[in-house]
PDB file of C-alpha atoms in Angstrom:
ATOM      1  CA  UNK A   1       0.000   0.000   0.000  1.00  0.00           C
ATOM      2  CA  UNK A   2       0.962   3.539  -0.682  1.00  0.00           C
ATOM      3  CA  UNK A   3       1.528   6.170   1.933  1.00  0.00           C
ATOM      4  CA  UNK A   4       1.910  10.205   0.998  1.00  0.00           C
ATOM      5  CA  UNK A   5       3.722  12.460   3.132  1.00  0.00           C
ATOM      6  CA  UNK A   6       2.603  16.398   2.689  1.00  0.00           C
ATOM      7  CA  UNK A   7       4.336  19.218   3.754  1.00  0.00           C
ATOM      8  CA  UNK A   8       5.302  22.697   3.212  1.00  0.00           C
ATOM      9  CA  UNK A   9       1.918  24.468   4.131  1.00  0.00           C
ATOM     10  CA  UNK A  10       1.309  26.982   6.237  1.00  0.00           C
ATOM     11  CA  UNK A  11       0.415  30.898   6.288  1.00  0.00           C
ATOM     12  CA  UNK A  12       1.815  33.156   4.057  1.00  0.00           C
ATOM     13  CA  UNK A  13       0.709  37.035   3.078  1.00  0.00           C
ATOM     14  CA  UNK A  14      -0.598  37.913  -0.075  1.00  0.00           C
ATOM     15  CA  UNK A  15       1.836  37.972  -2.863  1.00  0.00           C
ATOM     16  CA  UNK A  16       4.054  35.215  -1.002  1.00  0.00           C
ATOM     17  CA  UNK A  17       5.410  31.745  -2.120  1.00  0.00           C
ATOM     18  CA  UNK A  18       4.936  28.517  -0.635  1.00  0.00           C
ATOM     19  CA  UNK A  19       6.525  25.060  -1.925  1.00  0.00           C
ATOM     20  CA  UNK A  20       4.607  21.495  -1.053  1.00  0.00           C
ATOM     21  CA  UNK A  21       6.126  18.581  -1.463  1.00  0.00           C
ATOM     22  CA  UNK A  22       4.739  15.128  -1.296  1.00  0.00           C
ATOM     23  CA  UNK A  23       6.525  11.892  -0.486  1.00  0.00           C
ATOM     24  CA  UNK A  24       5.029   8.585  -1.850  1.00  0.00           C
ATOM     25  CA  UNK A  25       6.216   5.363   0.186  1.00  0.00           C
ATOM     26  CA  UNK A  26       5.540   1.842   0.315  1.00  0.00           C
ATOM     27  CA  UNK A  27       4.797  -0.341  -2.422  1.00  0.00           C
ATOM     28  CA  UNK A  28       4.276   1.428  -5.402  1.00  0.00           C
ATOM     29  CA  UNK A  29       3.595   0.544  -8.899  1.00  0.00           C
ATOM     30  CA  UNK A  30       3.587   1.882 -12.203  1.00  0.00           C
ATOM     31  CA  UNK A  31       2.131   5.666 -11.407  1.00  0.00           C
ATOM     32  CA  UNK A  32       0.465   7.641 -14.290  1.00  0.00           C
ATOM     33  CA  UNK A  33       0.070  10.369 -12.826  1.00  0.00           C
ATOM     34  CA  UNK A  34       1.030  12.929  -9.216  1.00  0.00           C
ATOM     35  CA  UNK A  35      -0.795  15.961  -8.615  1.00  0.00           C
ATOM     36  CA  UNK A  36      -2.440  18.454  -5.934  1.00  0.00           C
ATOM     37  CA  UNK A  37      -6.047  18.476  -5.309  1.00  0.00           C
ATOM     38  CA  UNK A  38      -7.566  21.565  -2.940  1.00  0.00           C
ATOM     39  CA  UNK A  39     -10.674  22.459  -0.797  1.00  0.00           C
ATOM     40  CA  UNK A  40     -12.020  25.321   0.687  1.00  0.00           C
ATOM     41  CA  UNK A  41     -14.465  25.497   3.117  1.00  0.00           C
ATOM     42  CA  UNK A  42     -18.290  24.991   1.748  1.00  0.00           C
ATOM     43  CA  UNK A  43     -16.162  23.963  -1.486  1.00  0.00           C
ATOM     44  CA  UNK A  44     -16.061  21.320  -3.472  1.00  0.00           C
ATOM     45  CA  UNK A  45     -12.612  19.275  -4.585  1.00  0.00           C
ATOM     46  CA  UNK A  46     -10.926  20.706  -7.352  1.00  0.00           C
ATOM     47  CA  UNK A  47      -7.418  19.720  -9.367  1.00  0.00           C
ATOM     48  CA  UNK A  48      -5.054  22.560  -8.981  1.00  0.00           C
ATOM     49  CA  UNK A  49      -2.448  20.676 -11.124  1.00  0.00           C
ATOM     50  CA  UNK A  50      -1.231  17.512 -12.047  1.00  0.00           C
ATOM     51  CA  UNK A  51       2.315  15.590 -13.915  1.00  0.00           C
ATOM     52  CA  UNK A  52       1.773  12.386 -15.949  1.00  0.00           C
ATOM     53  CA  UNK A  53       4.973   9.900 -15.763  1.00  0.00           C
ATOM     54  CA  UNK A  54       5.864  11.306 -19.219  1.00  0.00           C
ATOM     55  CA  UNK A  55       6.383  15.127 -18.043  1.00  0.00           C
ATOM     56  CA  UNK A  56       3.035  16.492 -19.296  1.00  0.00           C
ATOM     57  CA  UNK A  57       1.169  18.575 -17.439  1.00  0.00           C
ATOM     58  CA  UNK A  58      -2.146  20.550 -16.310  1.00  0.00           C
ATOM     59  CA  UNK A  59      -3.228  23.106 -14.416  1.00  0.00           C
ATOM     60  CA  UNK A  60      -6.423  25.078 -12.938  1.00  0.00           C
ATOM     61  CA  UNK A  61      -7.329  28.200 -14.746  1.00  0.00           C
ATOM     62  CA  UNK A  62      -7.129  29.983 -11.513  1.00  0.00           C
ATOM     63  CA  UNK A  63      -3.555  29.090 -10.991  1.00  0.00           C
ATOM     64  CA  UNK A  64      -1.950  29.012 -14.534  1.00  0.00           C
ATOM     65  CA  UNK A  65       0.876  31.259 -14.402  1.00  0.00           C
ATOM     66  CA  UNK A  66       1.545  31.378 -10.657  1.00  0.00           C
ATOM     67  CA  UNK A  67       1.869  27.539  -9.752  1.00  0.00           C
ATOM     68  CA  UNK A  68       4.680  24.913 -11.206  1.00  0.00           C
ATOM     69  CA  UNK A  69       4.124  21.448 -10.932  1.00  0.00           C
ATOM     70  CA  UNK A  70       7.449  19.154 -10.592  1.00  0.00           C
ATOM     71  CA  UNK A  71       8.130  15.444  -9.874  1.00  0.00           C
ATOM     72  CA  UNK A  72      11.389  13.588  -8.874  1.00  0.00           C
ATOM     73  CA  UNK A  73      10.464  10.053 -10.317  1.00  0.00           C
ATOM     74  CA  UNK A  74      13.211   8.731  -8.839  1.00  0.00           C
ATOM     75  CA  UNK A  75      11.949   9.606  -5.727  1.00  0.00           C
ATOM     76  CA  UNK A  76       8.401   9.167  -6.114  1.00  0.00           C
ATOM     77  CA  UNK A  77       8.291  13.063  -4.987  1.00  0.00           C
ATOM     78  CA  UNK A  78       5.874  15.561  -6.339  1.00  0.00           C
ATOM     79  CA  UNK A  79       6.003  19.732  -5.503  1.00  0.00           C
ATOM     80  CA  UNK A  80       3.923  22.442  -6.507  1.00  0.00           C
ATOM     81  CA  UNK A  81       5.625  25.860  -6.342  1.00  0.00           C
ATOM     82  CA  UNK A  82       3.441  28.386  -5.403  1.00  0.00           C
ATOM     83  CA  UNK A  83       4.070  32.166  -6.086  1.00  0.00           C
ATOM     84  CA  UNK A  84       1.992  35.546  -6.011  1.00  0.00           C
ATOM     85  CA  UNK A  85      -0.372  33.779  -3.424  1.00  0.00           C
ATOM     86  CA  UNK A  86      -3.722  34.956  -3.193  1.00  0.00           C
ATOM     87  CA  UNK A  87      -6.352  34.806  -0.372  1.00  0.00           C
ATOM     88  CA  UNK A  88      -8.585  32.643  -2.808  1.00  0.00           C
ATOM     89  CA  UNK A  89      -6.086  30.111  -2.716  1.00  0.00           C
ATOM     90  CA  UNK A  90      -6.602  29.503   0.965  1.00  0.00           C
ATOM     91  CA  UNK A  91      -7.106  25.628   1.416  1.00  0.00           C
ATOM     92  CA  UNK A  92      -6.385  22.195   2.153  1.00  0.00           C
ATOM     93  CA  UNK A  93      -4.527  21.325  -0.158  1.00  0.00           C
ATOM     94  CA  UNK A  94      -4.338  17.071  -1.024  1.00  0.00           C
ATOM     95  CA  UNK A  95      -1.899  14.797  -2.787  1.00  0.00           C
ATOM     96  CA  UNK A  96      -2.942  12.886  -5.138  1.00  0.00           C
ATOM     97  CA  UNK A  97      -0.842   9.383  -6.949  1.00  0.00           C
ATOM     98  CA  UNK A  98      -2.447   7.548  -9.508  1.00  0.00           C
ATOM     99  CA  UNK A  99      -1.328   3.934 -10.077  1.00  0.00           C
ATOM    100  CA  UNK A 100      -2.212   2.026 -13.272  1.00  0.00           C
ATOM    101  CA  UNK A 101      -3.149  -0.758 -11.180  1.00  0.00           C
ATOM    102  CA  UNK A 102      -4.588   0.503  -7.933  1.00  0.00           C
ATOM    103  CA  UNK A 103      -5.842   3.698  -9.112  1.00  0.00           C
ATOM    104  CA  UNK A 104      -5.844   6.585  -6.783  1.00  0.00           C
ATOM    105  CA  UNK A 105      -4.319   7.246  -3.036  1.00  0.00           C
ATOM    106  CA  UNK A 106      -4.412  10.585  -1.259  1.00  0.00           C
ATOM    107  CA  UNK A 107      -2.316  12.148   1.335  1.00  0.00           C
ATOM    108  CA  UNK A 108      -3.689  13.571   4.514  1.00  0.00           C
ATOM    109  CA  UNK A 109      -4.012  17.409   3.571  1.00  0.00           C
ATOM    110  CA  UNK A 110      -1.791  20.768   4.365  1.00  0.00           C
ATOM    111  CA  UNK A 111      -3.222  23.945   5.290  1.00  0.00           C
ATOM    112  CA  UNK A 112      -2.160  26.456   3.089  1.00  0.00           C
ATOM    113  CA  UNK A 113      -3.669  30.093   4.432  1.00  0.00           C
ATOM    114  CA  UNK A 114      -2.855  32.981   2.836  1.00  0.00           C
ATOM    115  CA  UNK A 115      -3.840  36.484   4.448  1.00  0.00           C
ATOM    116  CA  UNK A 116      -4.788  39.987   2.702  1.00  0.00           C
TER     117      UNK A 116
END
């Protein structure tokens, strides 16, 4: 079974930068696909961005521009860089790893809180 470590919320100010970073450990097979998943109070889930295991990637609308999505395969790691914050980004934000055989696992959550 798969286990994902988060880390790297926390609060920042408007404007700031945050990195998360997400561990995947255990037995793990073939992954398509890492990515971050967030949600906001009274909100529903929604894919901030996501890296296949051939380099492509997608992002939100909302974020496109101001969040990088990177992966060390050979570390089963995943981060999302996070610049030029904004208070609507406020959230828990999830990690998400996509086997081909399993399907999906999800990490526990970090608070990212970002103040005006």
């Amino acid at each position: 079974q798969v286990q994902l470590v988060e880390s790297g919320g926390g609060l920042v100010q408007s404007g700031g930068s945050l990195r998360l970073s997400c561990a995947a450990s255990g037995t793990v097979w073939r992954i398509n696909s890492m990515g971050w998943y967030r949600q906001a109070p009274e909100k529903q889930r929604e894919l901030v961005a996501r890296i296949t295991n051939g380099g492509s990637t997608n992002y939100a609308d909302s974020v496109k521009g101001r969040f990088t999505i990177s992966r060390d395969n050979g570390e089963n790691t995943v981060y999302l860089h996070m610049n030029n914050l904004k208070s609507e980004d406020s959230a828990i934000y999830y990690c998400n790893l996509v086997e081909a055989v399993r399907g999906a696992a999800w990490g526990q959550g970090t608070q990212v809180t970002v103040s005006s």
